[in-house]
Short mmCIF file of C-alpha atoms in Angstrom, two decimals:
data_model
loop_
_atom_site.label_atom_id
_atom_site.label_comp_id
_atom_site.label_asym_id
_atom_site.label_seq_id
_atom_site.Cartn_x
_atom_site.Cartn_y
_atom_site.Cartn_z
CA MET A 1305 29.91 -38.20 -219.72
CA TRP A 1306 27.22 -36.00 -222.48
CA SER A 1307 25.68 -34.40 -219.07
CA VAL A 1308 29.57 -32.69 -218.87
CA TRP A 1309 29.69 -31.91 -222.20
CA ILE A 1310 26.54 -30.11 -221.81
CA ALA A 1311 26.97 -28.54 -218.44
CA GLY A 1312 30.40 -27.56 -219.18
CA PRO A 1313 29.68 -25.10 -222.09
CA LEU A 1314 26.41 -23.87 -220.50
CA ALA A 1315 28.47 -22.87 -217.21
CA VAL A 1316 30.83 -20.94 -219.39
CA LEU A 1317 27.51 -18.99 -221.32
CA MET A 1318 26.05 -18.25 -217.96
CA ALA A 1319 29.58 -16.87 -216.58
CA LEU A 1320 30.25 -14.67 -220.06
CA ALA A 1321 26.47 -13.66 -219.69
CA ALA A 1322 27.00 -12.61 -215.90
CA GLY A 1323 30.25 -10.88 -216.25
CA TYR A 1324 28.60 -8.81 -219.73
CA GLY A 1325 25.32 -7.89 -217.17
CA ILE A 1326 27.98 -6.88 -214.56
CA TYR A 1327 29.94 -5.01 -216.85
CA GLU A 1328 26.80 -2.74 -218.45
CA LEU A 1329 25.65 -2.09 -214.99
CA LEU A 1330 29.07 -0.73 -213.76
CA ARG A 1331 29.40 1.53 -217.12
CA PHE A 1332 25.70 2.78 -216.55
CA LEU A 1333 26.70 3.73 -213.09
CA ALA A 1334 30.01 5.14 -214.00
CA SER A 1335 28.50 7.27 -217.03
CA LYS A 1336 26.09 8.62 -214.25
CA GLU A 1337 28.62 10.09 -212.47
CA ALA A 1338 30.80 11.22 -215.34
CA THR A 1339 31.28 14.91 -216.41
CA SER A 1340 32.69 16.75 -219.44
CA GLN A 1341 35.86 17.12 -217.62
CA LYS A 1342 36.33 13.77 -216.33
CA PRO A 1343 34.51 11.75 -218.62
CA ALA A 1344 33.87 7.36 -217.83
CA SER A 1345 36.83 5.52 -217.88
CA VAL A 1346 36.21 2.64 -219.50
CA HIS A 1347 39.52 0.54 -218.41
CA GLU A 1348 38.35 1.41 -214.69
CA VAL A 1349 34.74 -0.34 -215.35
CA ILE A 1350 36.39 -3.37 -216.72
CA ARG A 1351 38.77 -3.54 -214.10
CA THR A 1352 35.93 -3.38 -211.55
CA THR A 1353 34.18 -5.90 -213.62
CA LEU A 1354 37.18 -8.48 -213.15
CA ALA A 1355 37.64 -7.91 -209.58
CA VAL A 1356 33.83 -8.78 -208.90
CA LEU A 1357 33.87 -11.47 -210.88
CA ALA A 1358 37.31 -12.65 -209.51
CA PHE A 1359 35.63 -12.26 -206.01
CA VAL A 1360 32.36 -14.11 -207.32
CA ALA A 1361 34.75 -16.92 -208.41
CA ALA A 1362 36.38 -17.22 -204.76
CA VAL A 1363 32.93 -17.21 -202.88
CA LEU A 1364 31.99 -20.08 -205.44
CA THR A 1365 35.55 -22.06 -204.93
CA GLY A 1366 35.00 -22.10 -201.47
CA VAL A 1367 31.38 -23.17 -201.32
CA TYR A 1368 32.26 -25.93 -203.60
CA ALA A 1369 35.26 -26.62 -201.31
CA TYR A 1370 33.00 -27.20 -198.16
CA ARG A 1371 30.51 -28.67 -200.04
CA LYS A 1372 33.52 -31.52 -200.96
CA GLN A 1373 34.67 -31.88 -197.45
CA ARG A 1374 31.35 -32.06 -196.20
CA LEU A 1375 30.73 -35.03 -198.54
CA THR A 1376 33.80 -36.44 -197.51
CA GLU A 1377 33.26 -36.26 -193.91
CA GLY A 1378 29.59 -38.20 -194.46
CA ASP A 1379 31.43 -40.88 -196.51
CA ALA A 1380 34.13 -41.03 -193.81
CA HIS A 1381 31.00 -41.04 -190.85
CA ARG A 1382 29.46 -43.78 -193.22
CA ALA A 1383 32.34 -45.86 -192.92
CA ASP A 1384 32.44 -45.37 -189.13
CA ASP A 1385 29.04 -46.30 -189.02
CA ASN A 1386 29.38 -49.30 -190.91
CA GLN A 1387 32.32 -50.30 -188.71
CA LEU A 1388 30.59 -49.92 -185.44
CA ALA A 1389 27.44 -51.92 -186.68
CA GLU A 1390 29.70 -54.38 -187.53
CA ARG A 1391 31.41 -54.56 -184.03
CA TYR A 1392 27.75 -54.36 -182.11
CA THR A 1393 26.86 -57.54 -184.52
CA THR A 1394 30.55 -59.46 -183.36
CA ALA A 1395 30.07 -58.33 -179.58
CA ALA A 1396 26.41 -59.84 -179.43
CA ASP A 1397 27.44 -62.99 -181.20
CA GLN A 1398 29.79 -63.67 -178.61
CA LEU A 1399 27.36 -62.38 -175.82
CA GLY A 1400 25.46 -65.60 -177.23
CA HIS A 1401 28.20 -67.85 -177.45
CA ASP A 1402 28.29 -71.40 -175.64
CA GLU A 1403 31.64 -71.02 -174.20
CA ALA A 1404 32.38 -68.59 -171.06
CA ALA A 1405 35.37 -67.08 -172.51
CA VAL A 1406 33.88 -66.20 -175.57
CA ARG A 1407 30.81 -64.62 -174.14
CA LEU A 1408 33.46 -62.69 -171.68
CA ALA A 1409 35.33 -61.54 -174.39
CA GLY A 1410 31.40 -60.36 -176.04
CA VAL A 1411 31.08 -58.09 -172.74
CA TYR A 1412 33.78 -56.35 -172.68
CA ALA A 1413 33.76 -55.78 -176.47
CA MET A 1414 30.14 -54.25 -176.06
CA ALA A 1415 31.45 -52.01 -173.35
CA ARG A 1416 34.26 -50.57 -175.68
CA LEU A 1417 31.74 -50.16 -178.22
CA ALA A 1418 29.39 -48.18 -175.84
CA ASP A 1419 32.46 -45.75 -175.15
CA ASP A 1420 33.07 -45.20 -178.85
CA TRP A 1421 29.61 -45.16 -180.35
CA THR A 1422 27.86 -42.29 -178.60
CA GLU A 1423 24.83 -42.08 -180.90
CA GLN A 1424 23.94 -45.66 -180.06
CA ARG A 1425 25.59 -45.98 -176.21
CA GLN A 1426 21.73 -46.46 -174.55
CA VAL A 1427 21.64 -49.13 -177.23
CA CYS A 1428 25.10 -51.12 -175.64
CA ILE A 1429 24.16 -50.50 -172.19
CA ASP A 1430 21.07 -51.84 -173.24
CA VAL A 1431 22.25 -55.23 -174.21
CA LEU A 1432 24.43 -55.86 -171.31
CA CYS A 1433 21.51 -55.11 -168.70
CA ALA A 1434 19.29 -57.79 -171.38
CA TYR A 1435 21.94 -60.05 -170.48
CA LEU A 1436 21.41 -59.94 -166.99
CA ARG A 1437 17.93 -60.36 -167.43
CA MET A 1438 18.24 -63.66 -168.85
CA PRO A 1439 17.40 -66.83 -167.02
CA TYR A 1440 20.18 -67.93 -165.01
CA GLU A 1441 20.72 -71.16 -162.67
CA PRO A 1442 23.11 -70.01 -160.04
CA ASP A 1443 23.57 -74.05 -158.58
CA PRO A 1444 25.46 -76.53 -159.98
CA GLN A 1445 23.58 -79.15 -159.03
CA VAL A 1446 20.54 -78.37 -161.66
CA THR A 1447 22.79 -79.84 -164.27
CA ASP A 1448 19.90 -79.08 -167.36
CA THR A 1449 19.93 -75.43 -166.91
CA TYR A 1450 23.35 -74.58 -165.40
CA LYS A 1451 25.59 -73.09 -167.24
CA GLU A 1452 29.71 -73.02 -166.95
CA GLY A 1453 30.94 -70.22 -166.19
CA GLU A 1454 28.15 -68.30 -166.20
CA ARG A 1455 28.37 -66.74 -162.67
CA GLU A 1456 31.51 -64.81 -163.88
CA VAL A 1457 30.34 -63.77 -166.83
CA ARG A 1458 26.97 -61.97 -164.94
CA HIS A 1459 29.34 -60.61 -162.61
CA THR A 1460 32.11 -59.16 -164.96
CA VAL A 1461 28.70 -57.25 -166.65
CA ILE A 1462 28.12 -56.31 -163.13
CA ARG A 1463 31.99 -54.95 -162.63
CA VAL A 1464 31.83 -52.90 -166.07
CA ILE A 1465 28.66 -51.10 -165.31
CA ARG A 1466 29.94 -50.04 -162.07
CA ASP A 1467 33.41 -49.09 -163.60
CA HIS A 1468 31.34 -46.83 -165.81
CA LEU A 1469 29.39 -45.11 -163.00
CA GLN A 1470 32.50 -44.09 -161.10
CA PRO A 1471 33.39 -40.57 -160.94
CA GLN A 1472 36.57 -40.39 -162.21
CA ALA A 1473 35.51 -42.95 -165.35
CA PRO A 1474 37.08 -41.78 -168.31
CA THR A 1475 33.43 -42.25 -169.53
CA SER A 1476 30.59 -41.89 -168.03
CA TRP A 1477 27.55 -43.85 -168.34
CA SER A 1478 25.86 -42.13 -165.00
CA ALA A 1479 23.44 -39.99 -167.41
CA CYS A 1480 22.13 -43.54 -169.03
CA ASN A 1481 18.99 -45.89 -168.24
CA PHE A 1482 19.44 -49.04 -166.45
CA ASP A 1483 16.81 -51.96 -166.85
CA PHE A 1484 17.76 -54.82 -164.68
CA THR A 1485 14.06 -56.17 -164.55
CA ARG A 1486 13.36 -59.34 -163.75
CA ALA A 1487 17.39 -60.16 -163.21
CA THR A 1488 19.41 -62.39 -160.72
CA PHE A 1489 21.64 -61.15 -158.95
CA ASP A 1490 23.92 -63.88 -156.46
CA GLY A 1491 26.46 -61.27 -155.60
CA GLY A 1492 27.82 -58.31 -157.59
CA ASP A 1493 29.48 -54.69 -156.62
CA LEU A 1494 27.85 -51.64 -157.56
CA SER A 1495 29.11 -49.50 -154.98
CA GLY A 1496 30.10 -45.99 -155.34
CA SER A 1497 28.24 -45.71 -158.71
CA GLN A 1498 26.23 -42.40 -159.57
CA PHE A 1499 22.95 -43.33 -161.24
CA ARG A 1500 21.43 -39.71 -162.78
CA GLY A 1501 18.99 -41.71 -165.17
CA THR A 1502 16.24 -43.95 -164.91
CA VAL A 1503 17.23 -47.20 -163.03
CA SER A 1504 14.99 -50.14 -162.71
CA PHE A 1505 15.52 -53.10 -160.52
CA ASN A 1506 11.43 -54.20 -161.00
CA SER A 1507 11.18 -58.01 -159.89
CA ALA A 1508 14.21 -58.53 -159.31
CA GLY A 1509 15.52 -61.36 -157.18
CA PHE A 1510 18.53 -61.03 -154.55
CA THR A 1511 18.95 -64.44 -153.81
CA ARG A 1512 22.45 -65.08 -152.46
CA GLY A 1513 25.91 -63.42 -151.88
CA THR A 1514 26.85 -60.05 -151.50
CA VAL A 1515 24.92 -57.02 -153.43
CA SER A 1516 26.65 -53.94 -152.72
CA PHE A 1517 25.26 -50.25 -153.27
CA ASP A 1518 27.47 -49.11 -150.85
CA GLY A 1519 28.31 -45.14 -151.33
CA ALA A 1520 26.11 -45.21 -154.16
CA GLU A 1521 24.43 -41.76 -155.50
CA PHE A 1522 20.92 -41.89 -156.80
CA THR A 1523 20.45 -38.39 -158.03
CA ARG A 1524 16.88 -36.75 -159.53
CA GLY A 1525 15.60 -40.21 -161.68
CA THR A 1526 13.42 -43.08 -160.86
CA VAL A 1527 14.66 -45.52 -158.76
CA SER A 1528 12.25 -48.80 -158.48
CA PHE A 1529 12.83 -52.35 -156.83
CA ARG A 1530 9.07 -52.71 -157.28
CA ARG A 1531 8.39 -56.22 -156.68
CA ALA A 1532 11.79 -57.16 -155.46
CA TRP A 1533 12.47 -60.03 -153.96
CA PHE A 1534 15.27 -60.51 -151.01
CA THR A 1535 15.44 -64.10 -150.03
CA GLY A 1536 19.15 -64.57 -148.75
CA ALA A 1537 21.54 -62.38 -150.55
CA GLU A 1538 23.24 -59.94 -148.22
CA VAL A 1539 22.41 -56.10 -149.82
CA SER A 1540 23.89 -53.24 -148.55
CA PHE A 1541 22.65 -49.43 -148.93
CA GLN A 1542 25.51 -48.07 -146.57
CA GLY A 1543 26.10 -44.53 -147.02
CA ALA A 1544 23.96 -44.67 -150.18
CA GLY A 1545 22.55 -41.38 -151.52
CA PHE A 1546 18.75 -40.95 -152.85
CA THR A 1547 18.47 -36.89 -153.60
CA GLY A 1548 15.18 -36.06 -155.10
CA GLY A 1549 13.18 -38.28 -157.51
CA THR A 1550 11.11 -41.31 -156.86
CA VAL A 1551 12.44 -44.26 -154.54
CA SER A 1552 9.94 -46.94 -154.86
CA PHE A 1553 10.20 -50.30 -152.92
CA TYR A 1554 6.25 -51.36 -153.77
CA GLU A 1555 5.18 -54.72 -153.01
CA ALA A 1556 8.85 -55.83 -152.38
CA GLU A 1557 9.49 -58.79 -150.27
CA PHE A 1558 12.04 -58.95 -147.51
CA GLY A 1559 11.81 -62.89 -147.18
CA ASP A 1560 15.54 -63.93 -145.63
CA GLY A 1561 18.90 -62.61 -145.69
CA THR A 1562 19.73 -58.78 -144.76
CA VAL A 1563 19.11 -55.40 -146.17
CA TYR A 1564 21.32 -52.42 -144.54
CA PHE A 1565 20.17 -49.03 -145.26
CA LYS A 1566 23.18 -47.82 -142.62
CA GLY A 1567 23.66 -44.19 -143.03
CA ALA A 1568 21.73 -44.15 -146.10
CA ARG A 1569 20.51 -40.64 -147.44
CA PHE A 1570 16.94 -39.89 -148.46
CA ALA A 1571 16.78 -36.41 -149.35
CA SER A 1572 13.66 -34.26 -150.76
CA GLY A 1573 11.76 -37.11 -152.88
CA GLU A 1574 9.51 -39.70 -152.43
CA ILE A 1575 10.40 -42.87 -150.78
CA SER A 1576 7.58 -45.15 -151.00
CA PHE A 1577 8.06 -48.83 -148.93
CA ASP A 1578 4.23 -49.33 -149.59
CA ARG A 1579 2.67 -52.97 -149.57
CA ALA A 1580 6.37 -54.32 -149.04
CA LYS A 1581 6.28 -57.44 -147.12
CA VAL A 1582 9.37 -58.41 -144.26
CA THR A 1583 9.05 -62.06 -143.83
CA GLY A 1584 12.16 -63.32 -142.19
CA ALA A 1585 14.87 -60.47 -142.99
CA GLU A 1586 17.25 -57.82 -141.13
CA VAL A 1587 15.93 -54.63 -142.50
CA SER A 1588 18.05 -51.93 -140.87
CA PHE A 1589 17.84 -48.12 -141.39
CA ARG A 1590 20.13 -47.56 -138.83
CA GLY A 1591 21.59 -44.03 -138.41
CA ALA A 1592 19.42 -43.27 -142.04
CA LYS A 1593 18.89 -39.70 -142.79
CA PHE A 1594 15.35 -38.89 -144.34
CA THR A 1595 15.35 -34.76 -145.39
CA GLY A 1596 12.22 -33.61 -146.40
CA GLY A 1597 10.13 -35.18 -149.11
CA THR A 1598 7.88 -38.00 -148.18
CA VAL A 1599 8.56 -41.75 -146.65
CA SER A 1600 5.76 -44.10 -147.16
CA PHE A 1601 5.06 -47.24 -145.32
CA HIS A 1602 1.37 -47.57 -146.42
CA ARG A 1603 0.17 -51.18 -145.72
CA THR A 1604 3.33 -52.79 -145.29
CA GLU A 1605 3.62 -56.29 -143.30
CA PHE A 1606 6.28 -56.78 -140.96
CA GLY A 1607 5.42 -59.99 -140.24
CA ASP A 1608 8.46 -61.52 -139.15
CA GLY A 1609 12.35 -61.01 -139.09
CA ARG A 1610 14.12 -57.37 -137.50
CA VAL A 1611 13.50 -53.77 -138.61
CA SER A 1612 15.41 -51.66 -137.34
CA PHE A 1613 15.39 -47.71 -137.14
CA HIS A 1614 17.59 -46.96 -134.47
CA SER A 1615 18.72 -43.47 -133.91
CA ALA A 1616 17.51 -42.56 -137.71
CA GLY A 1617 16.46 -38.89 -138.24
CA PHE A 1618 13.56 -37.55 -139.93
CA THR A 1619 13.54 -33.91 -140.55
CA ARG A 1620 10.52 -31.99 -142.50
CA GLY A 1621 8.88 -33.78 -144.73
CA THR A 1622 5.83 -36.98 -143.96
CA VAL A 1623 6.51 -40.10 -142.61
CA SER A 1624 3.57 -42.45 -142.90
CA PHE A 1625 3.06 -45.44 -141.70
CA HIS A 1626 -0.86 -45.55 -142.62
CA GLY A 1627 -2.27 -49.10 -142.10
CA ALA A 1628 0.63 -50.84 -141.49
CA ARG A 1629 0.60 -54.29 -139.95
CA PHE A 1630 2.92 -55.01 -137.42
CA THR A 1631 2.21 -59.03 -137.07
CA GLY A 1632 4.94 -60.37 -135.68
CA ALA A 1633 8.46 -58.93 -136.29
CA GLU A 1634 10.64 -56.93 -134.04
CA VAL A 1635 10.80 -53.31 -135.21
CA TRP A 1636 12.92 -50.62 -133.55
CA PHE A 1637 12.81 -46.96 -133.69
CA HIS A 1638 15.50 -46.63 -130.85
CA ARG A 1639 16.68 -43.16 -130.04
CA ALA A 1640 15.06 -42.26 -133.80
CA ARG A 1641 14.76 -38.20 -134.38
CA PHE A 1642 11.79 -37.16 -135.93
CA THR A 1643 12.17 -33.27 -135.90
CA GLY A 1644 9.07 -31.28 -137.70
CA ALA A 1645 8.09 -33.93 -139.86
CA GLU A 1646 4.50 -35.24 -139.96
CA VAL A 1647 4.18 -38.42 -138.50
CA SER A 1648 1.52 -40.90 -138.96
CA PHE A 1649 0.58 -44.53 -137.71
CA TYR A 1650 -2.93 -43.86 -138.68
CA HIS A 1651 -5.59 -46.93 -138.71
CA ALA A 1652 -1.94 -49.46 -138.42
CA TRP A 1653 -2.41 -52.66 -136.66
CA PHE A 1654 0.01 -53.97 -133.77
CA THR A 1655 -1.04 -57.67 -132.98
CA GLY A 1656 2.40 -59.34 -132.33
CA GLY A 1657 5.81 -59.01 -132.55
CA THR A 1658 7.85 -56.60 -130.55
CA VAL A 1659 7.63 -52.62 -131.37
CA SER A 1660 9.52 -50.24 -129.67
CA PHE A 1661 9.94 -46.44 -129.50
CA TYR A 1662 12.13 -46.21 -126.28
CA ARG A 1663 14.04 -42.93 -126.31
CA THR A 1664 12.56 -41.57 -129.62
CA GLY A 1665 12.35 -38.17 -130.21
CA PHE A 1666 9.33 -36.66 -131.33
CA THR A 1667 9.93 -32.64 -131.86
CA ARG A 1668 7.49 -30.08 -133.04
CA GLY A 1669 5.75 -31.63 -135.39
CA PRO A 1670 2.35 -33.98 -135.58
CA VAL A 1671 2.24 -37.15 -134.30
CA SER A 1672 -0.86 -39.54 -134.90
CA PHE A 1673 -1.91 -43.01 -134.10
CA HIS A 1674 -5.52 -41.81 -134.78
CA ARG A 1675 -7.64 -45.07 -134.92
CA ALA A 1676 -4.68 -47.39 -134.57
CA ARG A 1677 -5.09 -50.98 -133.36
CA PHE A 1678 -3.12 -52.71 -130.78
CA THR A 1679 -3.98 -55.80 -130.19
CA GLY A 1680 -1.67 -58.19 -129.30
CA ALA A 1681 1.47 -56.56 -129.99
CA GLU A 1682 4.63 -56.06 -127.09
CA VAL A 1683 4.66 -51.87 -128.09
CA ASP A 1684 6.93 -49.84 -125.69
CA PHE A 1685 7.04 -45.48 -126.09
CA ASN A 1686 9.43 -45.89 -122.68
CA SER A 1687 11.26 -42.80 -122.27
CA ALA A 1688 10.41 -41.10 -125.52
CA GLY A 1689 9.85 -37.78 -125.80
CA TYR A 1690 7.29 -35.61 -126.90
CA ILE A 1691 8.32 -31.70 -127.22
CA GLY A 1692 5.95 -29.22 -128.65
CA GLY A 1693 3.61 -30.33 -131.46
CA THR A 1694 0.22 -32.36 -130.88
CA VAL A 1695 -0.05 -36.27 -130.03
CA SER A 1696 -3.09 -38.02 -130.87
CA PHE A 1697 -4.13 -41.70 -130.01
CA SER A 1698 -7.83 -40.74 -130.75
CA GLU A 1699 -9.86 -43.54 -131.14
CA ALA A 1700 -7.15 -45.77 -130.72
CA GLU A 1701 -8.29 -49.81 -129.26
CA PHE A 1702 -6.14 -51.11 -127.05
CA THR A 1703 -7.90 -54.71 -126.59
CA ARG A 1704 -4.36 -57.07 -126.06
CA GLY A 1705 -1.17 -56.84 -125.42
CA ALA A 1706 1.07 -54.31 -123.67
CA VAL A 1707 1.47 -50.82 -124.41
CA SER A 1708 4.02 -49.06 -121.94
CA PHE A 1709 4.40 -44.91 -121.88
CA THR A 1710 6.95 -45.80 -118.99
CA GLY A 1711 8.84 -42.72 -118.62
CA ALA A 1712 7.61 -40.54 -121.25
CA GLN A 1713 8.02 -37.31 -121.49
CA PHE A 1714 5.42 -35.16 -122.91
CA THR A 1715 6.81 -31.59 -122.95
CA GLY A 1716 4.12 -28.61 -124.30
CA ALA A 1717 2.77 -31.18 -126.41
CA GLU A 1718 -1.29 -31.33 -126.84
CA VAL A 1719 -1.63 -35.59 -126.09
CA ASP A 1720 -5.10 -36.55 -127.04
CA PHE A 1721 -6.93 -39.45 -126.19
CA HIS A 1722 -10.37 -38.61 -127.01
CA GLY A 1723 -12.65 -41.89 -127.54
CA ALA A 1724 -10.00 -44.34 -127.40
CA GLY A 1725 -10.59 -47.65 -126.09
CA PHE A 1726 -8.43 -49.07 -123.13
CA THR A 1727 -10.35 -52.71 -123.03
CA GLY A 1728 -7.91 -55.30 -121.90
CA GLY A 1729 -4.32 -56.06 -122.33
CA THR A 1730 -2.04 -53.28 -120.61
CA VAL A 1731 -1.69 -50.09 -120.93
CA SER A 1732 0.74 -48.10 -118.44
CA PHE A 1733 1.64 -44.61 -118.01
CA HIS A 1734 4.14 -45.29 -115.12
CA TYR A 1735 6.42 -41.97 -114.22
CA ALA A 1736 5.22 -40.78 -117.49
CA GLY A 1737 5.80 -36.75 -117.42
CA PHE A 1738 3.69 -34.12 -118.30
CA THR A 1739 4.68 -30.46 -118.65
CA GLY A 1740 2.68 -27.87 -119.99
CA GLY A 1741 0.62 -28.40 -122.80
CA THR A 1742 -2.72 -30.70 -122.48
CA VAL A 1743 -3.63 -34.22 -122.19
CA THR A 1744 -7.25 -35.14 -123.21
CA PHE A 1745 -8.66 -38.55 -122.32
CA GLU A 1746 -12.65 -37.50 -123.07
CA ASP A 1747 -15.03 -40.18 -123.65
CA VAL A 1748 -12.55 -43.00 -123.26
CA ARG A 1749 -13.71 -46.88 -122.99
CA GLY A 1750 -12.27 -48.98 -120.01
CA THR A 1751 -9.38 -47.84 -118.23
CA PRO A 1752 -5.55 -48.12 -118.64
CA SER A 1753 -4.04 -50.58 -116.14
CA ASP A 1754 -1.91 -47.92 -114.64
CA TRP A 1755 -2.20 -44.47 -114.57
CA GLY A 1756 0.93 -43.06 -113.70
CA PRO A 1757 0.83 -39.63 -112.69
CA PHE A 1758 -2.92 -39.36 -113.76
CA GLN A 1759 -5.68 -39.35 -110.69
CA PRO A 1760 -9.28 -41.07 -112.06
CA PRO A 1761 -12.40 -40.45 -111.29
CA ALA A 1762 -14.18 -42.32 -108.54
CA ASP A 1763 -15.56 -44.59 -110.85
CA SER A 1764 -12.55 -45.24 -112.99
CA ALA A 1765 -14.47 -44.43 -116.11
CA GLY A 1766 -11.49 -42.54 -117.35
#
C-alpha cells in the first residue's frame, strides 16, 4: 500500500496546483477586461475556475471508466480464449480416440468450435481436413490396419463440411481454404457446396463408392486435382460451376470408374487437364459449357476407356489439345459446338481407338490440326460443319487408319492441307461440301483415297 500513500497525496497536490494555475490565468484575463466602472469580480473568477475543474474531473472520470471497461473486457476475452483453447484440446483428443463413437463426438465438437471461434476457424477446419488425410484402409479384410467405424467417421467429416458450405448455412465456411491433399475418398457428398477459397485434392484418391460435387460452385479461387487418381469411384460434377480462378487436373489419372462433368459450367478461368491419363475410366463432359478462358489438354493421353464431349459448347477463349495422344480410347465430340473459340490439335497423335467429330460445329474461330499425326486411329469428321474462320491440316500426316470427312460442310472457311502427307490408310472427302472460301492442297504428298468433290490432276499428285 505504500505506493497508494505516495500517489494519493501527490494527486491531491497536483489537483490543487492545477486549480491554482487555472484561477490565476482566469484572474489575469478578467483584470485585462476590467474597467473602473466594472472591476473584475473575484467570485466570478472562482466560479469559472470551479466549472473548469469540474469539467476536467468529468473527463478524467470518463477516461478512467472507459479504461476499466476495456480491462474488464480484456479479462473476459482472455477467459473466453482459454475456454475455447480447452475445447480445442478436448475435441482434438476425441478425434484421436480408439473408439469410433468418441471420434464422431470429436468431429461435431471441432465443427461447433469452428463456428464459435472466428479467429481460429481456419485452424479448426484444417484439423478436420487433416483427419481425412490420415492413412485409411476401407477394406475390412485387411485386419491389421482396418479400423471399425472409421468409414462413418470420415463420411461425417465430409457431411459436416458440406453443411457449412451451403448457401443457407447459419455459419458459412465458404471463404475458408480446404486441403484434402492425399486424402482417400470412398464416397461422400459435397453437392451444392460453395467454395470461394483455395481447394486442394492434390494426389487424392477416389477409390470406390459415389463422390458427388453436383451443383457445387467453385468461385475465383484455385481448385486443384493435380495428380489425383480415379480408380473405381463414381465421381460427379454434374451442373457444377467453375467461375474464374484456376482449375487443374494436371497429371490426374482416370483409371477406372466414372467421372461426370455433365452440364458443368467453366467460365473465364484456366482449366487444365495437361498430361492427364485416361486409362479405362468413362469421363463425360456431355452438355458442359466452356465460356471464355483457356481449356487445356496438353499432352493428355487417351489410352483406354471413353471420353465424351457430346453437345459440349466452347464459346470464345482457347481450347488446346496440343500434343495430345489418342492411342486407344473412344473420344466423342458429337454435336459439340465451337463458337468463336481458338481450337488447336497441334501435333496431336491419333494412333488408336476412335475419335469422332460427327456433326460438330466450328464457327468463325480458327481450327488447327497443324502437324497432327493420323497413324492408326479411326477419326471421323462426318457431317461436321465449318463456318467461317480457318481450318488447317497443314503438314499433317495420314499414314494408317481411317480419316473421314464424309458429308462435312465447309462454308466460307479457309481450309488448308498445305504440305500434308497422304501416304497410307484411308482418307475420304466423300459427299463433302465446300461453299465459298478457299481450299488449299499445295505441296501435298500422296493422295486421299476418296477425293469426294475434287477432281485430282491426271498424275494424281494432289
